[in-house]
Coordinates of C-alpha atoms in Angstrom, one line a residue:
Chain R
X219 CA -63.1 -32.0 24.7
X220 CA -61.9 -32.9 21.2
X221 CA -65.1 -34.6 20.3
X222 CA -65.3 -37.8 18.3
X223 CA -62.2 -38.4 16.2
X224 CA -62.2 -40.4 13.0
X225 CA -59.4 -41.4 10.8
X226 CA -58.7 -41.3 8.0
X227 CA -60.9 -38.4 6.7
X228 CA -60.6 -39.7 3.2
X229 CA -59.8 -43.0 1.8
X230 CA -59.5 -44.1 -1.8
X231 CA -58.8 -47.7 -2.5
X232 CA -59.2 -50.3 -5.2
X233 CA -61.8 -53.0 -5.3
X234 CA -60.7 -56.0 -3.3
X235 CA -58.5 -54.2 -0.9
X236 CA -59.0 -54.2 2.9
X237 CA -60.1 -50.9 4.4
X238 CA -59.9 -50.0 8.1
X239 CA -61.7 -47.0 9.5
X240 CA -60.9 -45.8 13.0
X241 CA -62.8 -44.0 15.7
X242 CA -62.0 -42.5 19.1
X243 CA -65.2 -41.7 21.0
X244 CA -65.6 -38.9 23.5
X245 CA -64.0 -39.8 26.8
X246 CA -66.5 -41.1 29.3
X247 CA -69.1 -42.1 26.7
X248 CA -70.3 -45.6 27.0
X249 CA -72.0 -46.1 23.7
X250 CA -70.5 -46.1 20.2
X251 CA -72.2 -46.2 16.9
X252 CA -71.1 -46.7 13.3
X253 CA -73.2 -45.2 10.5
X254 CA -73.1 -45.2 6.8
X255 CA -74.5 -42.2 4.8
X256 CA -75.7 -42.7 1.3
X257 CA -78.0 -40.6 -0.9
X258 CA -80.6 -43.3 -1.1
X259 CA -80.8 -44.4 2.4
X260 CA -79.5 -41.5 4.5
X261 CA -77.8 -42.4 7.7
X262 CA -77.9 -46.2 8.2
X263 CA -76.9 -47.7 11.5
X264 CA -74.4 -50.5 11.0
X265 CA -73.5 -51.5 14.5
X266 CA -73.4 -50.1 18.0
X267 CA -71.5 -50.9 21.1
X268 CA -72.4 -50.4 24.8
X269 CA -69.5 -50.6 27.2
X270 CA -67.3 -52.1 24.4
X271 CA -69.8 -54.9 23.8
X272 CA -71.5 -55.2 20.4
X273 CA -75.3 -54.8 21.0
X274 CA -76.7 -54.9 17.6
X275 CA -74.9 -55.6 14.3
X276 CA -78.0 -56.3 12.3
X277 CA -77.3 -53.2 10.1
X278 CA -73.9 -54.6 8.9
X279 CA -74.6 -55.3 5.3
X280 CA -72.5 -58.3 4.7
X281 CA -69.9 -60.6 6.2
X282 CA -67.3 -58.4 4.5
X283 CA -68.0 -55.8 7.2
X284 CA -66.7 -56.3 10.7
X285 CA -66.3 -53.9 13.7
X286 CA -64.4 -54.2 17.0
X287 CA -64.1 -52.1 20.1
X288 CA -61.1 -53.4 22.0
X289 CA -61.3 -50.7 24.7
X290 CA -63.4 -47.7 25.7
X291 CA -61.4 -45.3 23.6
X292 CA -61.1 -47.1 20.3
X293 CA -63.1 -48.7 17.6
X294 CA -62.5 -50.0 14.1
X295 CA -64.7 -50.8 11.1
X296 CA -63.1 -53.0 8.6
X297 CA -64.3 -53.9 5.1
X298 CA -62.6 -56.9 3.5
X299 CA -62.7 -57.2 0.5
X300 CA -64.0 -53.7 -0.4
X301 CA -66.4 -53.2 -3.4
X302 CA -67.3 -50.1 -5.3
X303 CA -70.8 -50.2 -3.7
X304 CA -69.2 -49.6 -0.3
X305 CA -68.3 -46.1 -1.4
X306 CA -70.0 -43.8 1.1
X307 CA -69.3 -41.5 4.1
X308 CA -68.9 -43.5 7.3
X309 CA -69.6 -41.8 10.6
X310 CA -68.8 -42.8 14.1
X311 CA -70.9 -41.4 16.9
X312 CA -70.7 -41.8 20.7
X313 CA -73.3 -41.2 23.5
X314 CA -73.1 -40.9 27.2
X315 CA -75.0 -44.1 27.9
X316 CA -77.1 -46.7 26.3
X317 CA -80.3 -45.1 25.1
X318 CA -79.0 -41.6 25.8
X319 CA -81.0 -38.8 24.3
X320 CA -78.4 -37.7 21.9
X321 CA -75.3 -38.9 19.9
X322 CA -72.2 -36.9 19.1
X323 CA -70.9 -37.5 15.6
X324 CA -67.4 -37.5 14.3
X325 CA -66.5 -35.7 11.0
X326 CA -66.8 -38.9 9.0
X327 CA -64.6 -40.8 6.6
X328 CA -65.3 -40.5 2.9
X329 CA -64.5 -43.8 1.4
X330 CA -64.1 -44.3 -2.4
X331 CA -63.6 -47.8 -3.7
X332 CA -62.6 -47.8 -7.4
Chain K
X122 CA -87.6 -50.2 4.7
X123 CA -87.3 -46.7 6.0
X124 CA -89.0 -46.2 9.3
X125 CA -88.3 -42.5 9.2
X126 CA -88.9 -40.6 5.9
X127 CA -88.1 -37.2 4.7
X128 CA -89.8 -36.9 1.4
X129 CA -88.4 -33.6 0.4
X130 CA -84.7 -34.0 -0.6
X131 CA -84.3 -30.2 -0.9
X132 CA -85.9 -26.9 0.0
X133 CA -85.0 -23.3 -0.9
X134 CA -86.2 -20.4 1.2
X135 CA -85.6 -16.6 1.1
X136 CA -83.7 -15.1 4.0
X137 CA -86.0 -14.0 6.8
X138 CA -88.9 -16.3 5.8
X139 CA -89.9 -19.4 7.5
X140 CA -88.4 -22.8 6.6
X141 CA -90.5 -25.9 7.3
X142 CA -88.9 -29.3 7.1
X143 CA -91.0 -32.3 7.4
X144 CA -90.6 -35.9 8.6
X145 CA -92.9 -38.9 8.8
X146 CA -92.4 -42.1 10.7
X147 CA -94.1 -45.5 10.6
X148 CA -93.2 -47.1 14.0
X149 CA -95.8 -46.2 16.7
X150 CA -93.3 -47.3 19.3
X151 CA -91.1 -44.3 18.7
X152 CA -91.3 -41.9 21.6
X153 CA -88.3 -39.6 21.1
X154 CA -87.5 -37.5 18.1
X155 CA -84.5 -35.4 17.1
X156 CA -83.3 -33.1 14.4
X157 CA -79.7 -33.0 13.4
X158 CA -78.0 -30.4 11.2
X159 CA -75.1 -31.3 8.9
X160 CA -72.7 -29.0 7.1
X161 CA -70.5 -30.3 4.2
X162 CA -67.5 -32.2 5.4
X163 CA -68.7 -32.3 9.0
X164 CA -70.6 -34.8 11.1
X165 CA -74.2 -34.2 12.0
X166 CA -74.7 -32.1 15.1
X167 CA -77.8 -32.2 17.4
X168 CA -80.2 -29.4 16.9
X169 CA -83.4 -30.0 18.8
X170 CA -85.5 -32.9 20.2
X171 CA -88.9 -33.6 21.4
X172 CA -90.4 -36.5 23.4
X173 CA -93.8 -37.9 22.7
X174 CA -95.4 -36.4 25.8
X175 CA -95.1 -33.0 24.1
X176 CA -96.4 -31.6 20.8
X177 CA -94.1 -28.7 20.6
X178 CA -90.6 -27.8 21.7
X179 CA -89.0 -24.4 21.0
X180 CA -85.4 -23.3 21.1
X181 CA -84.8 -19.8 19.8
X182 CA -85.5 -19.7 16.1
X183 CA -86.1 -23.5 16.0
X184 CA -89.4 -25.1 16.8
X185 CA -90.2 -28.8 16.4
X186 CA -93.8 -29.9 16.2
X187 CA -95.0 -33.4 16.8
X188 CA -98.3 -34.9 15.6
X189 CA -98.4 -38.4 17.0
X190 CA -101.7 -39.4 15.4
X191 CA -100.4 -38.5 12.0
X192 CA -96.9 -39.8 12.9
X193 CA -95.4 -36.6 11.6
X194 CA -93.0 -34.1 12.8
X195 CA -91.8 -30.8 11.4
X196 CA -89.0 -28.4 12.1
X197 CA -89.7 -24.7 11.8
X198 CA -86.9 -22.2 11.4
X199 CA -88.0 -18.5 11.8
X200 CA -86.5 -16.3 10.6
X201 CA -84.3 -18.3 8.2
X202 CA -80.7 -17.2 7.9
X203 CA -78.0 -18.0 5.3
X204 CA -76.0 -19.9 7.9
X205 CA -79.0 -22.3 8.3
X206 CA -78.1 -23.7 4.8
X207 CA -77.3 -27.3 5.6
X208 CA -78.7 -30.9 5.4
X209 CA -81.2 -31.6 8.1
X210 CA -81.8 -35.1 9.4
X211 CA -84.8 -36.2 11.3
X212 CA -84.3 -39.2 13.8
X213 CA -86.5 -41.2 15.9
X214 CA -86.1 -43.8 18.6
X215 CA -87.9 -45.9 21.3
X216 CA -86.3 -45.2 24.6
X217 CA -83.2 -47.3 25.1
X218 CA -83.0 -48.3 21.5
X219 CA -81.2 -47.1 18.4
X220 CA -81.9 -44.0 16.4
X221 CA -83.4 -44.3 13.0
X222 CA -82.5 -41.5 10.7
X223 CA -84.3 -40.2 7.6
X224 CA -82.5 -39.5 4.3
X225 CA -82.1 -35.8 5.0
X226 CA -83.4 -32.5 3.5
X227 CA -81.0 -30.0 2.0
X228 CA -82.0 -26.5 3.0
X229 CA -80.7 -23.5 1.0
X230 CA -81.4 -20.1 2.5
X231 CA -81.1 -17.5 -0.3
X232 CA -79.8 -14.1 0.8

C-alpha cells in the first residue's frame, strides 16, 4: 500500500493567495483527518470525515479554511485568502473506521505564507 | 486549551540508557492513549498504545505506563538507540471520538 499521499509537499505563497492542499487516503479507510502542526499547539485537528461526510469541523480556525471530500479517495483543504500565520505543516491522516484505534499519517505539506 | 500536555519540549539521553517521555491529560473521559513517533520531513507513525483497562503495555524496547488517578502516562525506551532520535507525540481519545495530541517531545539519543 502506498500509504496516505499528500501534495504538494512544500508550498510557498504570498499573503492573500488561495492555497489548496490535497490528500489521498489509504484505500479502504473510512475516516480522514486534517491536522495542523505548530510549535505552540502541536498537532491540532482541523476537521475529520467519516464515509466522506464531515463529522466535526470545530477545529477549523476561521472561515478562510474549508475542506471537502468529494469521494472516498480524495480530500482537499483550502485556505482563501492565506495569511502568514497559516504557515505550518499540514497533515492528512486516514483510519480504517470511525473511532479506530490508530490513524495513518501522510508526509505532510509544509506551507509558508509570505 | 490543551487537553493533552507534554511539558518537556526536548530530552537528551546517552545511548544505552533509558529514555522517559511524559504526558499529562485533563479529560477523565479519555480511555485510549497512543504514542506516535515523527522523523523530520515525515508524518507521525504509530508506536504503541494502551487502553484504560491496563496500566502497562510493552512492545520490545518500548513500554507505556498509565496512571489513571494522576492522569499521567509515560513512554519508556530501554535501551535507547540513536535511531530513536525523533519527536514523540502523545495522544488520547475517548472511544469513537477524535484524538487529541500533545505538543511533542524531541528526543535526542547521543551515541
